[in-house]
Short mmCIF file of C-alpha atoms and ligand atoms in Angstrom, two decimals:
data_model
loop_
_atom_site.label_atom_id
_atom_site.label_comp_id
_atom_site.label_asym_id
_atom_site.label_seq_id
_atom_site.Cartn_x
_atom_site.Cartn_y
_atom_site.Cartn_z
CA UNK T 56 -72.39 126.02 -15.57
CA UNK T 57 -68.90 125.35 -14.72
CA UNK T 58 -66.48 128.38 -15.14
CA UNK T 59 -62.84 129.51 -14.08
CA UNK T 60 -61.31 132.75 -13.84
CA UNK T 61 -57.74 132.90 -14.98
CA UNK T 62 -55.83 135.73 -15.11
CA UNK T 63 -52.67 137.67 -12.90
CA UNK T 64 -52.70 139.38 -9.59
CA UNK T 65 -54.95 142.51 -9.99
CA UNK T 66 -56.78 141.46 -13.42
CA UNK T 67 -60.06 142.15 -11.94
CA UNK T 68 -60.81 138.40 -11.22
CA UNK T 69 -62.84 139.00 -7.69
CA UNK T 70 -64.74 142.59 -9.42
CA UNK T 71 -65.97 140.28 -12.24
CA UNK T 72 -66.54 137.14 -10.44
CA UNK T 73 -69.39 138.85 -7.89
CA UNK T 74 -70.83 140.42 -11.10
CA UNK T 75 -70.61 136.91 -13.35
CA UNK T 76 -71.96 135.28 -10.24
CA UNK T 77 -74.92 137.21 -10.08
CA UNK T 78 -75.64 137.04 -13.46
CA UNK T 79 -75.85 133.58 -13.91
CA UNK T 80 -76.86 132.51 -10.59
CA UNK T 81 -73.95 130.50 -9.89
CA UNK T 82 -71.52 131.35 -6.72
CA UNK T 83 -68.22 132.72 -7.30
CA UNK T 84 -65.19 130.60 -5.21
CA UNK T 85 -62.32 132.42 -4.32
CA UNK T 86 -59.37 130.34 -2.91
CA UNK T 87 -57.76 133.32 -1.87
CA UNK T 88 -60.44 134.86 -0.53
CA UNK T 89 -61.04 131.36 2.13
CA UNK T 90 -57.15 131.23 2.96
CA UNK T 91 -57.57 134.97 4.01
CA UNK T 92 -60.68 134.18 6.16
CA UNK T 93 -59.43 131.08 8.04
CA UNK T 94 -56.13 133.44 8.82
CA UNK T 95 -58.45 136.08 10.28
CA UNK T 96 -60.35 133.50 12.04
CA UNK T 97 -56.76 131.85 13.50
CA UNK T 98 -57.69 128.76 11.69
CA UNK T 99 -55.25 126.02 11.61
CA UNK T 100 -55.09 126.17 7.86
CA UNK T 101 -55.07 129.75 8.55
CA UNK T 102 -51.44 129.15 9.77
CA UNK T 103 -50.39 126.92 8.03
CA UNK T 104 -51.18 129.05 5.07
CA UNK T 105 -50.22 132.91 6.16
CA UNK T 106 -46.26 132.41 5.46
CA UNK T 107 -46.78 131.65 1.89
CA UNK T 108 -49.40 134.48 1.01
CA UNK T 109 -47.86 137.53 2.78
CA UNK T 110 -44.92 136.28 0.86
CA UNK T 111 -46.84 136.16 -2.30
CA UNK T 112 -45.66 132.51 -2.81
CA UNK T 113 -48.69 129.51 -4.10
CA UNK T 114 -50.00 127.57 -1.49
CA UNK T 115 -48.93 124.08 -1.36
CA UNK T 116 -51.45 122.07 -4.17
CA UNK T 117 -52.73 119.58 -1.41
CA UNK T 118 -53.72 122.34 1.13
CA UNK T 119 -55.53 124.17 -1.83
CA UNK T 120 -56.86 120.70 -2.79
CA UNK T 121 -58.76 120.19 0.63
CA UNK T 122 -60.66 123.37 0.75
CA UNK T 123 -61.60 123.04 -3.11
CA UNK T 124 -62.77 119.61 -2.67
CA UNK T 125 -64.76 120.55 0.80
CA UNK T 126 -66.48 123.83 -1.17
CA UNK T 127 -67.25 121.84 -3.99
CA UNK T 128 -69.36 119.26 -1.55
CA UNK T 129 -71.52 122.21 -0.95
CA UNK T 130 -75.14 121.94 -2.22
CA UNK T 131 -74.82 125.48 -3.56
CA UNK T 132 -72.30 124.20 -6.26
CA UNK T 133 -75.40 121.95 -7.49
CA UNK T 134 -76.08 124.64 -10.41
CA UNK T 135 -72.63 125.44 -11.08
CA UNK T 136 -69.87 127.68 -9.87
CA UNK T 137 -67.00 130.52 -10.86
CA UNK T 138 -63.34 129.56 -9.59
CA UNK T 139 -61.57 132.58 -9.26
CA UNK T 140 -58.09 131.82 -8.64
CA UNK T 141 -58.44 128.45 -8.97
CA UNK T 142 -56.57 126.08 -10.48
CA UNK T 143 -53.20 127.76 -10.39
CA UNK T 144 -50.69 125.20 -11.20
CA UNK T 145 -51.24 122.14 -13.63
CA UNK T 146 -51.61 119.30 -10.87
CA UNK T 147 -54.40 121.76 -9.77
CA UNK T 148 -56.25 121.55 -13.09
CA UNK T 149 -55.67 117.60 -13.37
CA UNK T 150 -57.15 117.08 -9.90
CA UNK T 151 -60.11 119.49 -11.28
CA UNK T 152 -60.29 117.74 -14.47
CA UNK T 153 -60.57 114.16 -12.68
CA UNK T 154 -63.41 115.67 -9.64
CA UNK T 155 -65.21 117.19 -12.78
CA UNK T 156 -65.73 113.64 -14.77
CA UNK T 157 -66.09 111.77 -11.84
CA UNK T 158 -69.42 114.04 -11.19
CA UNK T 159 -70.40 114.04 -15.05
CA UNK T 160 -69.34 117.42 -15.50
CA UNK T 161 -67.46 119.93 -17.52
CA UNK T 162 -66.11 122.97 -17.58
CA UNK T 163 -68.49 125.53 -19.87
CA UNK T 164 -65.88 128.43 -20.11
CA UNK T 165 -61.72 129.58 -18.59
CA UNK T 166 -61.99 133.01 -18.43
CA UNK T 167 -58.38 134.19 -19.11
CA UNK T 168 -58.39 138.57 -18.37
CA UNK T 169 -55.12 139.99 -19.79
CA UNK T 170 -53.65 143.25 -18.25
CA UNK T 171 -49.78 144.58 -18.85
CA UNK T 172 -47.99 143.87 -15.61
CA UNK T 173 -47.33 147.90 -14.91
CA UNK T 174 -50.62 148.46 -14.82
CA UNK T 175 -50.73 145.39 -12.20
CA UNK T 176 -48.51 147.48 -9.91
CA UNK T 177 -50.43 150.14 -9.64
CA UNK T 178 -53.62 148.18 -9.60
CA UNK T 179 -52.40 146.27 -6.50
CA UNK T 180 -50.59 148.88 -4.93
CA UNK T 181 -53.88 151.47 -4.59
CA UNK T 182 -55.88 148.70 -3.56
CA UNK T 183 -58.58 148.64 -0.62
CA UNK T 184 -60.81 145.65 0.39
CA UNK T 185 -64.06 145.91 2.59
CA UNK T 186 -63.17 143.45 5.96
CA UNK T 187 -66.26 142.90 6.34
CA UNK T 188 -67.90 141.32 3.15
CA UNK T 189 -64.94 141.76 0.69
CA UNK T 190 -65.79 144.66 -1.88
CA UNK T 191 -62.81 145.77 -3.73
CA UNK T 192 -62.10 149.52 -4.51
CA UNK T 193 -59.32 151.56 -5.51
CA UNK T 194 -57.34 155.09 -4.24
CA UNK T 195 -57.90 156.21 -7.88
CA UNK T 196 -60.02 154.05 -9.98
CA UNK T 197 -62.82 153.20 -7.80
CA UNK T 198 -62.70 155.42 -4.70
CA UNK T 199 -65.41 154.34 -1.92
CA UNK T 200 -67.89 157.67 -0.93
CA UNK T 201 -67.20 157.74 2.71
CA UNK T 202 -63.21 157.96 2.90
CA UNK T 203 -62.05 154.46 4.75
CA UNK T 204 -66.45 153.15 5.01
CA UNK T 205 -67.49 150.40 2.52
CA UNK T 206 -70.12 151.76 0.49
CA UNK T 207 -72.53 148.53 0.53
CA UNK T 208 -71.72 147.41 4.15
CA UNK T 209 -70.11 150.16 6.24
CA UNK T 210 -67.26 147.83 7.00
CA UNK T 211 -63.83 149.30 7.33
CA UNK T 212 -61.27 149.18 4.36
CA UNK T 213 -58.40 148.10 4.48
CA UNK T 214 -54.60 147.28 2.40
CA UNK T 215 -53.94 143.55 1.94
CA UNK T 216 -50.42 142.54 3.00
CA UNK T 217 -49.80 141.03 0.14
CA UNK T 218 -50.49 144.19 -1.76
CA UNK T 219 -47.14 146.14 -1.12
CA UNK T 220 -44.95 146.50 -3.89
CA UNK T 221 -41.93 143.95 -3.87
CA UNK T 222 -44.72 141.08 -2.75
CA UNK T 223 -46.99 142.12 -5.86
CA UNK T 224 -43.57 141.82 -8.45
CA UNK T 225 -42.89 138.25 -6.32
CA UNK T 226 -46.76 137.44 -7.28
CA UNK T 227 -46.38 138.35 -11.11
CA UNK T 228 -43.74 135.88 -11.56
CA UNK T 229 -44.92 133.42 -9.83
CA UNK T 230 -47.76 134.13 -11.90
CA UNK T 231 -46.32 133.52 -14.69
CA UNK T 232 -43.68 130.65 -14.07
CA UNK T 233 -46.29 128.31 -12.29
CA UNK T 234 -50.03 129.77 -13.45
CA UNK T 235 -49.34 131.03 -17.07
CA UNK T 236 -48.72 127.56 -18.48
CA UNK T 237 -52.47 126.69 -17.73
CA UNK T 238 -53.31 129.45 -20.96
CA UNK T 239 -51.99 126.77 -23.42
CA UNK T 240 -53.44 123.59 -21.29
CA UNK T 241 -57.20 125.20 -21.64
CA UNK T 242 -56.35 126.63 -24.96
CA UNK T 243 -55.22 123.09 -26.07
CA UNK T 244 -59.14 121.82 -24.49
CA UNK T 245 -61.09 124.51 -26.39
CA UNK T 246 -62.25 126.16 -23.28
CA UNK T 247 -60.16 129.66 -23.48
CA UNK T 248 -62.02 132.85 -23.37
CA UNK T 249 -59.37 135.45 -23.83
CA UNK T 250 -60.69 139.23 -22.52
CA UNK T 251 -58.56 142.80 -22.69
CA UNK T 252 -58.79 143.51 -18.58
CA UNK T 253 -57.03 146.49 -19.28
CA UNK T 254 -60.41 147.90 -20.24
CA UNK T 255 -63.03 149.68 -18.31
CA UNK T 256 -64.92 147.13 -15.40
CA UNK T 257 -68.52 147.53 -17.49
CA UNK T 258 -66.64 146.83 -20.72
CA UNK T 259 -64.43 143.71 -19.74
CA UNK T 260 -68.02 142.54 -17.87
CA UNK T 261 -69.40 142.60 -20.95
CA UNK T 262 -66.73 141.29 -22.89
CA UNK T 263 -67.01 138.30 -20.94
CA UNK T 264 -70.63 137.86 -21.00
CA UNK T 265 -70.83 137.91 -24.30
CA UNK T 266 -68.01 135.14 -24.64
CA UNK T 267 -69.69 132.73 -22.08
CA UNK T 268 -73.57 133.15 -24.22
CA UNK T 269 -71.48 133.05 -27.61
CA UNK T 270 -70.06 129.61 -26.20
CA UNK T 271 -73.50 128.54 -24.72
CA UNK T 272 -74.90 129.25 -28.34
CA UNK T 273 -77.85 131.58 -26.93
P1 AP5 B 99 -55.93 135.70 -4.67
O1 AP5 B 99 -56.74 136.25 -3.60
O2 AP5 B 99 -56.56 134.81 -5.69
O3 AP5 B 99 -55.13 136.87 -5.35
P2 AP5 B 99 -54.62 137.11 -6.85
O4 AP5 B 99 -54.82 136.13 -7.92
O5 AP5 B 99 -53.23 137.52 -6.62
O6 AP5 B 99 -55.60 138.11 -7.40
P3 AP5 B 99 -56.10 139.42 -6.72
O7 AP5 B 99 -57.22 139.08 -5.81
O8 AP5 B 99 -54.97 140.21 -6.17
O9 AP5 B 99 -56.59 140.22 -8.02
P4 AP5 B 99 -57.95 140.10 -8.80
O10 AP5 B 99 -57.64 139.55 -10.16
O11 AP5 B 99 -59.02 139.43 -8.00
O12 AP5 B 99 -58.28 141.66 -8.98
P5 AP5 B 99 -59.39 142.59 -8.27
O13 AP5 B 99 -60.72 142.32 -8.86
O14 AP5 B 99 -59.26 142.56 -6.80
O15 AP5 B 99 -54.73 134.84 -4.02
C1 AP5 B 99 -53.96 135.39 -2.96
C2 AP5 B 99 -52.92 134.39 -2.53
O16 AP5 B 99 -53.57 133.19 -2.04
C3 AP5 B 99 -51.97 133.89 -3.62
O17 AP5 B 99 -50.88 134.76 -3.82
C4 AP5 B 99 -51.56 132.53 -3.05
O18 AP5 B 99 -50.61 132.70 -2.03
C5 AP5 B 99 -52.83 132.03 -2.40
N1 AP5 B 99 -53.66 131.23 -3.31
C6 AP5 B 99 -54.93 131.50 -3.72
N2 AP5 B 99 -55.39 130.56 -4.56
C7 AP5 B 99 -54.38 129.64 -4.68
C8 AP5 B 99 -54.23 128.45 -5.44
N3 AP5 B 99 -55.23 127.99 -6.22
N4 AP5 B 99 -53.06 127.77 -5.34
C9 AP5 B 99 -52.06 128.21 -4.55
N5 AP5 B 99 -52.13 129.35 -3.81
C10 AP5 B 99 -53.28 130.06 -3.88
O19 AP5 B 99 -58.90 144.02 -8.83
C11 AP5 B 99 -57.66 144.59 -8.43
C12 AP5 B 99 -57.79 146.14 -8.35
O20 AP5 B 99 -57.97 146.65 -9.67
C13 AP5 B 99 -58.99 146.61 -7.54
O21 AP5 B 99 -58.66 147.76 -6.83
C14 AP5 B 99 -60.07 146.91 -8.60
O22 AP5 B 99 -60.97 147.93 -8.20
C15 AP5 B 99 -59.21 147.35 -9.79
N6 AP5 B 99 -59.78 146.96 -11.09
C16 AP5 B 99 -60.36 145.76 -11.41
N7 AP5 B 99 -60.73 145.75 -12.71
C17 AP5 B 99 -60.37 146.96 -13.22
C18 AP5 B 99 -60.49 147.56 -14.52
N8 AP5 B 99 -61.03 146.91 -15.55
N9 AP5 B 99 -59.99 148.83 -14.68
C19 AP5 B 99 -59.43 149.50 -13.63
N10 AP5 B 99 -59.30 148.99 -12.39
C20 AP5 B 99 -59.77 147.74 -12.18
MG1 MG B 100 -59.09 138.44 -6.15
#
């Protein structure tokens, strides 16, 4: 099972991906979430790629293009695997595209999760992310039980830097000058789930869920 999850800053993409992942067995991929691990491990990527996420710019396609291609070669991937924030421009989804039939693959499902920018704000804004193995809360919508203590790992939470206002406006329209276009390109294949994110986690989980065994005919 090969699937992507499409969507803007703050859809949900990393809540649903762990969930998805777990469901079907597959493991979830975040690009984001490796560029923000080789910049807390001082990685050279990690430097090279720090400038253009704390200013909630893309990441050049070829440095993206390396660490897909070198996650891919993982035997993990051997059963399938959930991009989450991956591709995000079109010479990203080519490249995919062209990996993908090279292997005798496909893509089963793009997961596309819709939310009205405002609500994006505040999403990002109130976020809080476990440094230790990632969990995502929220000030308001998902508040941890121990103020500041993850609840799964008792790692300590803490603000992304590219979750401050002005960068999270900078990130919707990048979002949707360089990103949005690949709606229509998947549309255009037949692969485009399309899921209300502005809905409660459990319902837009199950929204997708359904979608993915509607489209694997079980
Ligand atoms: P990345 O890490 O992918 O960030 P993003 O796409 O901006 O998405 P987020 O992680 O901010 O949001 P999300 O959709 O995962 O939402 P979440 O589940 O956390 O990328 C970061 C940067 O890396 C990019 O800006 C770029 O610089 C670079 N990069 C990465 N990939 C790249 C690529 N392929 N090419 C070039 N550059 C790349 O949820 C958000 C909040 O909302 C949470 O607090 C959560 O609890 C809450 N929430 C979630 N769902 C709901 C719901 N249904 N109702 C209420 N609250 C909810
Ligand atoms: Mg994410």
């Amino acid at each position: 099972m090969q699937l992507i999850l499409l969507g803007p800053p703050g859809a949900g993409k990393g809540t649903q991906a762990t969930r998805i992942g777990e469901e079907f067995g597959i493991p979830p991929i975040s690009t984001g979430d490796m560029f923000r691990e080789a910049i807390k491990k001082k990685t050279p990527l990690g430097e090279e790629v720090a400038q253009y996420i704390q200013a909630g710019e893309l990441v050049p396609d070829e440095l993206v293009l390396g660490i897909v291609r070198d996650r891919l070669a993982q035997p993990d991937t051997a059963v399938g695997f959930l991009l989450d924030g991956f591709p995000r421009t079109l010479p990203q989804a080519v490249v995919l595209d062209q990996y993908l039939t090279e292997k005798g693959q496909k893509l089963t499902v793009v997961i596309d999760i819709e939310v009205d920018p405002e609500i994006l704000v505040m999403r990002l804004s109130g976020r809080r992310i476990c440094q230790e193995c990632g969990a995502v809360y929220h000030i308001l919508t998902k508040k941890e039980q121990q103020a500041g203590i993850c609840d799964h790992c008792q790692g300590r939470l803490i603000q992304r830097e590219d979750d401050y206002e002005a960068t999270v406006r900078n990130r919707l329209t990048v979002y949707t000058n360089q990103t949005a276009p690949l709606i229509k390109y998947y549309r255009d294949a037949g692969l485009l789930l399309q899921i209300d994110g502005a809905q409660p986690i459990s319902a837009v989980y199950q929204g997708i869920i359904t979608g993915i065994r509607q489209r694997l005919g079980q």
